[in-house]
Tab-separated table of C-alpha atoms and ligand atoms in Angstrom:
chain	number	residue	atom	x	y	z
A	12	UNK	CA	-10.232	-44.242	39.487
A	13	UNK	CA	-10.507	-43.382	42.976
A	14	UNK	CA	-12.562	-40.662	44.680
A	15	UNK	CA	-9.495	-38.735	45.622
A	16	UNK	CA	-7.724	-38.820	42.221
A	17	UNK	CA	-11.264	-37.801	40.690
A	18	UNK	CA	-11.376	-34.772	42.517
A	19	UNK	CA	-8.127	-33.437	41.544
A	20	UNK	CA	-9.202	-34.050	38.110
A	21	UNK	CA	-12.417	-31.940	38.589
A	22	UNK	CA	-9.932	-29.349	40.486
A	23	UNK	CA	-7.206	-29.302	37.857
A	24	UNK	CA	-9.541	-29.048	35.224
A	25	UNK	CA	-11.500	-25.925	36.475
A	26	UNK	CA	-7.972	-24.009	37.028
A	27	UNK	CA	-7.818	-24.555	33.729
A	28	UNK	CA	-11.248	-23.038	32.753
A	29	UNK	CA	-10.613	-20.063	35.237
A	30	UNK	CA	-7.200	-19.635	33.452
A	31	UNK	CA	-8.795	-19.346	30.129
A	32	UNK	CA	-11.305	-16.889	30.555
A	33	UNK	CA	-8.837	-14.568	32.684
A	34	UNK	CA	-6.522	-14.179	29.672
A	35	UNK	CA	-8.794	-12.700	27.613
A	36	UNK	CA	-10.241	-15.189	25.401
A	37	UNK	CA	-11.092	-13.443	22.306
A	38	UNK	CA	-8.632	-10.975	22.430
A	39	UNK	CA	-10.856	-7.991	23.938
A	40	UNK	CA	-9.001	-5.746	25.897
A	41	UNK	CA	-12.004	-5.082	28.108
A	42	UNK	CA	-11.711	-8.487	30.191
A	43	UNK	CA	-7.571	-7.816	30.487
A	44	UNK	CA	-8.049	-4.807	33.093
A	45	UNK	CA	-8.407	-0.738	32.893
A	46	UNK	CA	-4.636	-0.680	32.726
A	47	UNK	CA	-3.992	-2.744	29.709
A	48	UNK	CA	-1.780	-1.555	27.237
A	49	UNK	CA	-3.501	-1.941	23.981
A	50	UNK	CA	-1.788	-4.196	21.640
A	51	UNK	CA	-1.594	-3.946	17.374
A	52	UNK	CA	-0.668	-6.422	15.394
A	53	UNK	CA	0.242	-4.889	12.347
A	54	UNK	CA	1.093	-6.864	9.346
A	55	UNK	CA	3.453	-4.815	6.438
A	56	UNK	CA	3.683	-5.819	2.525
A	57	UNK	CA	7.442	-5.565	2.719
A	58	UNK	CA	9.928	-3.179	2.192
A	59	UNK	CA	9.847	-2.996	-1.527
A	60	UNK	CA	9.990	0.569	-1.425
A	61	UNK	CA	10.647	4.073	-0.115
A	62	UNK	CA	7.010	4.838	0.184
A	63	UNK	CA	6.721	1.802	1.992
A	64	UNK	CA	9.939	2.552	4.430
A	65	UNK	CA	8.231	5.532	5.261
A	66	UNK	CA	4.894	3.896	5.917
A	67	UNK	CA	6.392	1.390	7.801
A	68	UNK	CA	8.375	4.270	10.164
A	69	UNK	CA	5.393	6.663	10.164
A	70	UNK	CA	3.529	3.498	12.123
A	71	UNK	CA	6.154	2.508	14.289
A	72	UNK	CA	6.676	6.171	15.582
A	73	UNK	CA	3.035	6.594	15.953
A	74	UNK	CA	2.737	3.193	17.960
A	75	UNK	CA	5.159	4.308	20.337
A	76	UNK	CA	3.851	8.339	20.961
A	77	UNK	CA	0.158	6.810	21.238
A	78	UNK	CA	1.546	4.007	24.118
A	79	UNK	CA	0.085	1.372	21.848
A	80	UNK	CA	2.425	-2.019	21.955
A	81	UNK	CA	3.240	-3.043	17.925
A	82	UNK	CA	4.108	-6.470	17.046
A	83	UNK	CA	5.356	-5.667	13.592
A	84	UNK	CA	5.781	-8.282	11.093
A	85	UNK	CA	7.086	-7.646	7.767
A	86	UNK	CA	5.989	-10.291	4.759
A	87	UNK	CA	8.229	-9.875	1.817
A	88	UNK	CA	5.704	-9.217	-0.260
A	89	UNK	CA	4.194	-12.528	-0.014
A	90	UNK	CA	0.591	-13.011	0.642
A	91	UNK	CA	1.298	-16.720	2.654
A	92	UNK	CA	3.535	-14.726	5.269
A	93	UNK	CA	0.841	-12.402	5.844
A	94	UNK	CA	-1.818	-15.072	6.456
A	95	UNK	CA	1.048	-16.804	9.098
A	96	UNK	CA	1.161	-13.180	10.651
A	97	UNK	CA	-2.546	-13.063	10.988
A	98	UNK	CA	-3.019	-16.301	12.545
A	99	UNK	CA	-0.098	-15.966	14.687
A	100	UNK	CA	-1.575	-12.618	16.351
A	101	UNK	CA	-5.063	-14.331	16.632
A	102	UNK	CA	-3.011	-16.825	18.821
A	103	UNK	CA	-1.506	-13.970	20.762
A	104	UNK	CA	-4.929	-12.312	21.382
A	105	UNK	CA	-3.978	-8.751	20.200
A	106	UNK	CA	-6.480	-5.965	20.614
A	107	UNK	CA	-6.707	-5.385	17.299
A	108	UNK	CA	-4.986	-6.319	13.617
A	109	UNK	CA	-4.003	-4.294	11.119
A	110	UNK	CA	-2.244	-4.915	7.808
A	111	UNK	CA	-2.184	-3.706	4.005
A	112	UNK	CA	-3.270	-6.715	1.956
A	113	UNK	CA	-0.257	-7.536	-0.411
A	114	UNK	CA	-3.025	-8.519	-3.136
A	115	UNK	CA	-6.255	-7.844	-2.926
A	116	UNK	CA	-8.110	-11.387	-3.055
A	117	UNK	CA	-8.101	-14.547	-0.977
A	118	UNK	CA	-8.254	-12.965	2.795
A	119	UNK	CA	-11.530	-14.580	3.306
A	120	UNK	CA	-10.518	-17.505	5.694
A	121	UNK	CA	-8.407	-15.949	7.599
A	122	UNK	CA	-10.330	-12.794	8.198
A	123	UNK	CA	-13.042	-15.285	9.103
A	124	UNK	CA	-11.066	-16.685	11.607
A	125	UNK	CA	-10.201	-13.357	13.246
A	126	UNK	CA	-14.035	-12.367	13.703
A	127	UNK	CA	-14.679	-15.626	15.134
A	128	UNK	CA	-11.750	-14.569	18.080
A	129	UNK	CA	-13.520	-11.154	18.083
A	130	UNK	CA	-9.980	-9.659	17.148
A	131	UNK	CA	-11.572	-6.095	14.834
A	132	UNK	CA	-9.337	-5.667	11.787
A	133	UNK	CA	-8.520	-2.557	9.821
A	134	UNK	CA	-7.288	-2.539	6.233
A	135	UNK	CA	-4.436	0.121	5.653
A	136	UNK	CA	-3.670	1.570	2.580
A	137	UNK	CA	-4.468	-1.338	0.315
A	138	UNK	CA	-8.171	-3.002	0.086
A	139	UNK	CA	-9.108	-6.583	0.140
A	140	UNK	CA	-11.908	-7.833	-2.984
A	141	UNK	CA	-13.796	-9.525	-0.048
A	142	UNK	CA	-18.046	-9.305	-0.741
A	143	UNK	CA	-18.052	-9.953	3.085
A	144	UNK	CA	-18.091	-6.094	4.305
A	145	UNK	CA	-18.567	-7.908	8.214
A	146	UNK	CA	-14.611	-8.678	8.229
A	147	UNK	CA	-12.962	-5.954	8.550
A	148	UNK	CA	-14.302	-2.171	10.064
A	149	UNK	CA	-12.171	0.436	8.438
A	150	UNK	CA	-10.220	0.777	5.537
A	151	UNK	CA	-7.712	3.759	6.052
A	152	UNK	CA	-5.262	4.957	2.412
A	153	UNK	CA	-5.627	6.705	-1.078
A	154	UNK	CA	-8.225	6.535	-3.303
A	155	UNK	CA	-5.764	4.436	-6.102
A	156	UNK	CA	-8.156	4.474	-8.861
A	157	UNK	CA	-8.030	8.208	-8.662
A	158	UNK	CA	-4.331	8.458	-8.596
A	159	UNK	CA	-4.437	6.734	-11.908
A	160	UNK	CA	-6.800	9.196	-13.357
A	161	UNK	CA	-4.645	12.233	-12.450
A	162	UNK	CA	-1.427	10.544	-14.082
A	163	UNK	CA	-4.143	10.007	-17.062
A	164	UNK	CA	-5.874	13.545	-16.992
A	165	UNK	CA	-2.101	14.998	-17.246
A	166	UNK	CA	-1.442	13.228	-20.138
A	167	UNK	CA	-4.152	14.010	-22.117
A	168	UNK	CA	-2.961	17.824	-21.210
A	169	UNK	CA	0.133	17.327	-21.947
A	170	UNK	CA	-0.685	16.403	-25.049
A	171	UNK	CA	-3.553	18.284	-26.009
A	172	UNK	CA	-1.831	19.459	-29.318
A	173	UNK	CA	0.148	16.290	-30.449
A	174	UNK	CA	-1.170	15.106	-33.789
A	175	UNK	CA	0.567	11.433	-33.815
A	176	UNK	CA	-0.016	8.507	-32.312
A	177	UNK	CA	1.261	8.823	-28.444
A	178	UNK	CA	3.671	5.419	-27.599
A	179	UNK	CA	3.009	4.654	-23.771
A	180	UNK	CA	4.803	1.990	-21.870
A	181	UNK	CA	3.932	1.454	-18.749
A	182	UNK	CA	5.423	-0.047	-15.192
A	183	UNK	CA	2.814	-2.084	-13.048
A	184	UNK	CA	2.811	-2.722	-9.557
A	185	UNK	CA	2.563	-6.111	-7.996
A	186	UNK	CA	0.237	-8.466	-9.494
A	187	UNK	CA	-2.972	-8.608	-8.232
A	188	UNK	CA	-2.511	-5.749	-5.804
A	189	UNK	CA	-4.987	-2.868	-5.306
A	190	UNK	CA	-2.573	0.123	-6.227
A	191	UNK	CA	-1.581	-1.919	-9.456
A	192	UNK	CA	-5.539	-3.256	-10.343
A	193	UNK	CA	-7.045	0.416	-9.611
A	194	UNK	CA	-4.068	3.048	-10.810
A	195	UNK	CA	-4.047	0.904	-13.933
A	196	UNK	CA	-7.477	1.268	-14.815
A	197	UNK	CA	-8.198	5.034	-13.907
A	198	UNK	CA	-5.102	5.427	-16.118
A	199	UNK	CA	-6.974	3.990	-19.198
A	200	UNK	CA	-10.466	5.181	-18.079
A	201	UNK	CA	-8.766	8.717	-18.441
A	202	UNK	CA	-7.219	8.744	-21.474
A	203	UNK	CA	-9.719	6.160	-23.633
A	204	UNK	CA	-11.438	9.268	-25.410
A	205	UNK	CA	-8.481	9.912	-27.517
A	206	UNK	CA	-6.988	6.998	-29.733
A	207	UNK	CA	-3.742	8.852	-30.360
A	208	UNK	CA	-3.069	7.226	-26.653
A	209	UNK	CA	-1.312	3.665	-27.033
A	210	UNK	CA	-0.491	1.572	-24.311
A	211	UNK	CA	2.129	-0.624	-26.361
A	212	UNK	CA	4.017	-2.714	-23.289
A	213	UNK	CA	2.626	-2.921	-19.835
A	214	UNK	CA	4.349	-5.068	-17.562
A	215	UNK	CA	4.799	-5.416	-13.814
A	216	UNK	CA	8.395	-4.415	-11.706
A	217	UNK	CA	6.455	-5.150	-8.497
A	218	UNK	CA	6.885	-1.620	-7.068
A	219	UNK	CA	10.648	-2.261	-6.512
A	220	UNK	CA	13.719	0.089	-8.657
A	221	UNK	CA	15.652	-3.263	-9.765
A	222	UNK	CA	12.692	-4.821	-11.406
A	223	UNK	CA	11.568	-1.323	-12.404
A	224	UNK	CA	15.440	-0.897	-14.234
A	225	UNK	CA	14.938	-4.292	-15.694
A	226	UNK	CA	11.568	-4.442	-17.291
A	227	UNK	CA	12.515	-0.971	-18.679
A	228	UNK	CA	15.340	-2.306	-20.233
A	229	UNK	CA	13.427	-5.373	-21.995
A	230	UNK	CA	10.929	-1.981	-23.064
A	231	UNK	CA	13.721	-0.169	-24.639
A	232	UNK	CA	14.983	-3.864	-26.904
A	233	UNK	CA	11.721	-4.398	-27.910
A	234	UNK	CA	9.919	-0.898	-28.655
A	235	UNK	CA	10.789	0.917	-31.399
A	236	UNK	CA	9.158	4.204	-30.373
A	237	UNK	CA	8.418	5.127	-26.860
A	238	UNK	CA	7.210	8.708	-25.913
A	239	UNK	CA	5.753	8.309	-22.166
A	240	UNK	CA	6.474	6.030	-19.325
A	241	UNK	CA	3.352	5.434	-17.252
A	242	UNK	CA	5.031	4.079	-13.779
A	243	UNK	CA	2.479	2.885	-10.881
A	244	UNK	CA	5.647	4.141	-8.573
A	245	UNK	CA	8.267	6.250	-7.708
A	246	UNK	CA	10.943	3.581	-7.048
A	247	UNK	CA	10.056	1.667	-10.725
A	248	UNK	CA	10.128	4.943	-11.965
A	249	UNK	CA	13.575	5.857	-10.751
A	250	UNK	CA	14.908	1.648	-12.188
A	251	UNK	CA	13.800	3.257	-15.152
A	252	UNK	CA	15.333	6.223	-15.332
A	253	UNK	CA	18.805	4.569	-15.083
A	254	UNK	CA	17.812	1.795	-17.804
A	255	UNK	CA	16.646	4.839	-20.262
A	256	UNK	CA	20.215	6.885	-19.753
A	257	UNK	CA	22.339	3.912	-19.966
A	258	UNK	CA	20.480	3.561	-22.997
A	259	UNK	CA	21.913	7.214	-24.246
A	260	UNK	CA	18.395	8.796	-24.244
A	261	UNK	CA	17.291	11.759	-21.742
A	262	UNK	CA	14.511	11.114	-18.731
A	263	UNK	CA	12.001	13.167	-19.012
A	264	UNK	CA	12.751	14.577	-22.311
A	265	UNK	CA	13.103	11.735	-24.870
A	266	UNK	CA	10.528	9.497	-22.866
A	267	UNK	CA	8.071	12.030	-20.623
A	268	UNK	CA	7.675	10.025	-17.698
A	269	UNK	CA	4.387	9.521	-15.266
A	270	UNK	CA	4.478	8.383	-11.934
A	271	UNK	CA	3.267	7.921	-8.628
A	272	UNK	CA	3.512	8.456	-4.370
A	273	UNK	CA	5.811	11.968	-4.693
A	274	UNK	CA	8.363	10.440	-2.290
A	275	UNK	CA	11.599	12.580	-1.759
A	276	UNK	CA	14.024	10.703	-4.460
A	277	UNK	CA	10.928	11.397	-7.010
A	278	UNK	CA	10.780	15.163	-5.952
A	279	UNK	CA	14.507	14.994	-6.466
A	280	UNK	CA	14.845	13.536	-9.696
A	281	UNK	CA	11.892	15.818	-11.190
A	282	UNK	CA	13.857	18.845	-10.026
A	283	UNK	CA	16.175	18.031	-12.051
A	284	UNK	CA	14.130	17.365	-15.212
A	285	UNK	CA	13.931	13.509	-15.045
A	286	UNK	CA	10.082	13.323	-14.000
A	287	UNK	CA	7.258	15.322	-15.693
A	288	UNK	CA	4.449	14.628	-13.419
A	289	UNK	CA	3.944	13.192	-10.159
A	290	UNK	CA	0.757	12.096	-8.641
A	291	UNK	CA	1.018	12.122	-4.611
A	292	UNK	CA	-0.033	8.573	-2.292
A	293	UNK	CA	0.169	9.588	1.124
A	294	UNK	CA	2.369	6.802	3.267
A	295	UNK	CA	1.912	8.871	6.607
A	296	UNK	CA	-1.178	6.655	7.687
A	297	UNK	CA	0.330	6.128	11.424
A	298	UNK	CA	-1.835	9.247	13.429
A	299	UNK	CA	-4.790	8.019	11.730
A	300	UNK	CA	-4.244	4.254	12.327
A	301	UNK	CA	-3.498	4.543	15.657
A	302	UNK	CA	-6.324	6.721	16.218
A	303	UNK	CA	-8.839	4.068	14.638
A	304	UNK	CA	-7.295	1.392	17.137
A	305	UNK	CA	-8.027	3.437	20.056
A	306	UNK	CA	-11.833	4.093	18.973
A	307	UNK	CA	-12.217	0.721	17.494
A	308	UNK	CA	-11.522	-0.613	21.274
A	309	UNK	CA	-13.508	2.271	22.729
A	310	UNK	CA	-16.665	0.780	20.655
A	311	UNK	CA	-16.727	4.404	19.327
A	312	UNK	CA	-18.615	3.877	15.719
A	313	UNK	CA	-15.516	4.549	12.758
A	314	UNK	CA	-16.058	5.322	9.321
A	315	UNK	CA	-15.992	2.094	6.924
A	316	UNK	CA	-13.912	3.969	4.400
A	317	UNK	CA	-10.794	6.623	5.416
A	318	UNK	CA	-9.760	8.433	1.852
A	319	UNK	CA	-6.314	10.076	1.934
A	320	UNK	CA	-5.834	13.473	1.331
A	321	UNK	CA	-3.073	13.910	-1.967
A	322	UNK	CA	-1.864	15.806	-4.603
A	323	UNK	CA	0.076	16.175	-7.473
A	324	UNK	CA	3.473	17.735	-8.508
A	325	UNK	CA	4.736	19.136	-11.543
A	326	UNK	CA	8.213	20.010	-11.514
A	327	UNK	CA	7.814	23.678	-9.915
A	328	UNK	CA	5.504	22.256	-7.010
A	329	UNK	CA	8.597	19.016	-6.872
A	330	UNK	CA	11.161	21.715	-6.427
A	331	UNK	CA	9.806	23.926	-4.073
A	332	UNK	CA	8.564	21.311	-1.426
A	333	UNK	CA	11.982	19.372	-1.404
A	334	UNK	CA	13.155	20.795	1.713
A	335	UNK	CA	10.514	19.929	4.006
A	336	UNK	CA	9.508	16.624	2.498
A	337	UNK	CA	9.824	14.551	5.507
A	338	UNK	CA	10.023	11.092	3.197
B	1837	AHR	O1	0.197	0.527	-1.689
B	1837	AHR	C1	0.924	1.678	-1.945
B	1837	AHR	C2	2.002	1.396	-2.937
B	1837	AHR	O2	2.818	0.339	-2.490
B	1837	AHR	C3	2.966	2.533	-3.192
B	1837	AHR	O3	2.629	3.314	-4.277
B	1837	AHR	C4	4.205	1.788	-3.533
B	1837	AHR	O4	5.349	2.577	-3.614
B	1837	AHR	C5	4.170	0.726	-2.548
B	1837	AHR	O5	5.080	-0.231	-2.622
């Protein structure tokens, strides 16, 4: 090689090194300038549902007022789309990721691979099982285990007096999910001091109405006697509710039904006698995320655990806040 063509070499090749640090490797925002806009990857379950339209809007909007740039990506509910997202806004060097874990196990890797770029991640509104506490520094939603204990503690109210054996049937979320793992088990945690309580079908409709309608239908062939319907949501509730009146019985009064997030259709259809009880999830998470972000890339400490604040709605409370339920 000659001397001249070994000096461009050198010369090309420190452009190159020069280039590299000056976009930020790592994906800090501190080495991109005072005026950088910060930038969210955010990385949604899907839109199975109308908690999860509004969840998806309530970010979006909050993106937007708080001048942080969103690169949205939406997985259809499958956990190998999320993973793509992930490594795809590693590439792009966001500021920071954020995304609500489809199911709750197998994020290791890929979390992994975002600490190693430096790239902070928050969990929203659903948990990863990870032992590695290092991987992500907040984890902002509801408290699902307790959600499943109010649905539980109303039944046992409910029916305080019955003498018989209580038939319940119950709706599951997706498999493997936090909501469906945790609202599941505070459910039975909450109503295992009384055997009258028997959970004689559980099966999952994956937190969407059609699978909701269908697996409620399969309940109705195959159960002789079914008194409650425990749903882990509003939209499997409301599947439900159509496959129990096509099948000539009354919502809410031949099969009590259960269920869970308190979105607007819910509010509606318990106002109208269709739903007995419904526990609140809170989808409005966008204020708070956004917030996080901005103290996350501050290096302002956060708290490792955000709890939602929620209630719960009998058919009085369902009826009275329809008109300003904003979802
Ligand atoms: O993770 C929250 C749950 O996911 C909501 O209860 C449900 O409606 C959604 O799809």
């Amino acid at each position: 090689m000659s001397k001249r063509a070994a000096a461009a070499l050198v010369a090309g090749a420190m452009v190159a090194v020069l280039t590299a640090c000056g976009s930020g490797g790592g994906g800090g925002s501190a080495d991109k300038g005072a005026g950088h806009k910060l930038v969210v990857g955010f990385s949604q379950v899907g839109a199975e549902s109308g908690w999860r339209t509004a969840n998806t809007k309530s970010i979006q909007e909050s993106a937007k007022k708080a001048g942080i740039e969103l690169k949205f990506s939406d997985a259809q509910q499958k956990q190998e789309n999320q993973i793509k997202a992930i490594r795809s806004f590693i590439q792009q060097k966001v500021d920071v990721i954020a995304f609500s874990p489809v199911v709750e196990s197998g994020w290791d890797t890929v979390l992994k691979e975002a600490k190693d770029a430096h790239i902070p991640v928050i969990l929203t509104d659903r948990a990863v099982d990870s032992k590695d506490e290092s991987l992500y520094v907040s984890f902002l939603g509801s408290d699902f285990v307790e959600e499943g204990k109010k649905a539980g503690d109303w039944l046992v109210k409910e029916y305080a007096s019955a003498g018989g054996d209580v038939n319940i049937v119950q709706l599951e979320g997706t498999t493997g999910s936090a909501p469906a793992n945790d609202r599941k088990s505070g459910f039975a945690d909450a109503i295992k001091g009384e055997p009258k309580f028997k959970v004689v079908a559980s099966q999952t409709g994956d937190f969407t109405r059609a699978k909701g309608k269908e697996v409620m239908q399969a309940f109705l062939k195959s159960q002789p006697k079914i008194d409650v319907l425990y749903a882990h949501n509003d939209d499997m509730a409301l599947g439900a509710i159509q496959a129990i009146e096509e099948a000539g019985k009354k919502p809410g009064t031949d099969i009590k039904i259960v269920s869970v997030d308190g979105v607007k259709d819910a509010l509606s259809a318990m106002s109208q006698g269709k739903i007995n009880y419904d526990v609140e999830c809170n989808p409005l998470l966008g204020d708070q995320l956004m917030d996080l972000v901005k103290k996350v890339k501050a290096g302002e400490s956060v708290p490792r655990r955000i709890k939602t604040e929620e209630g719960t709605f009998t058919p009085e409370q369902a009826t009275a806040a329809l008109p300003n339920r904003q979802y």
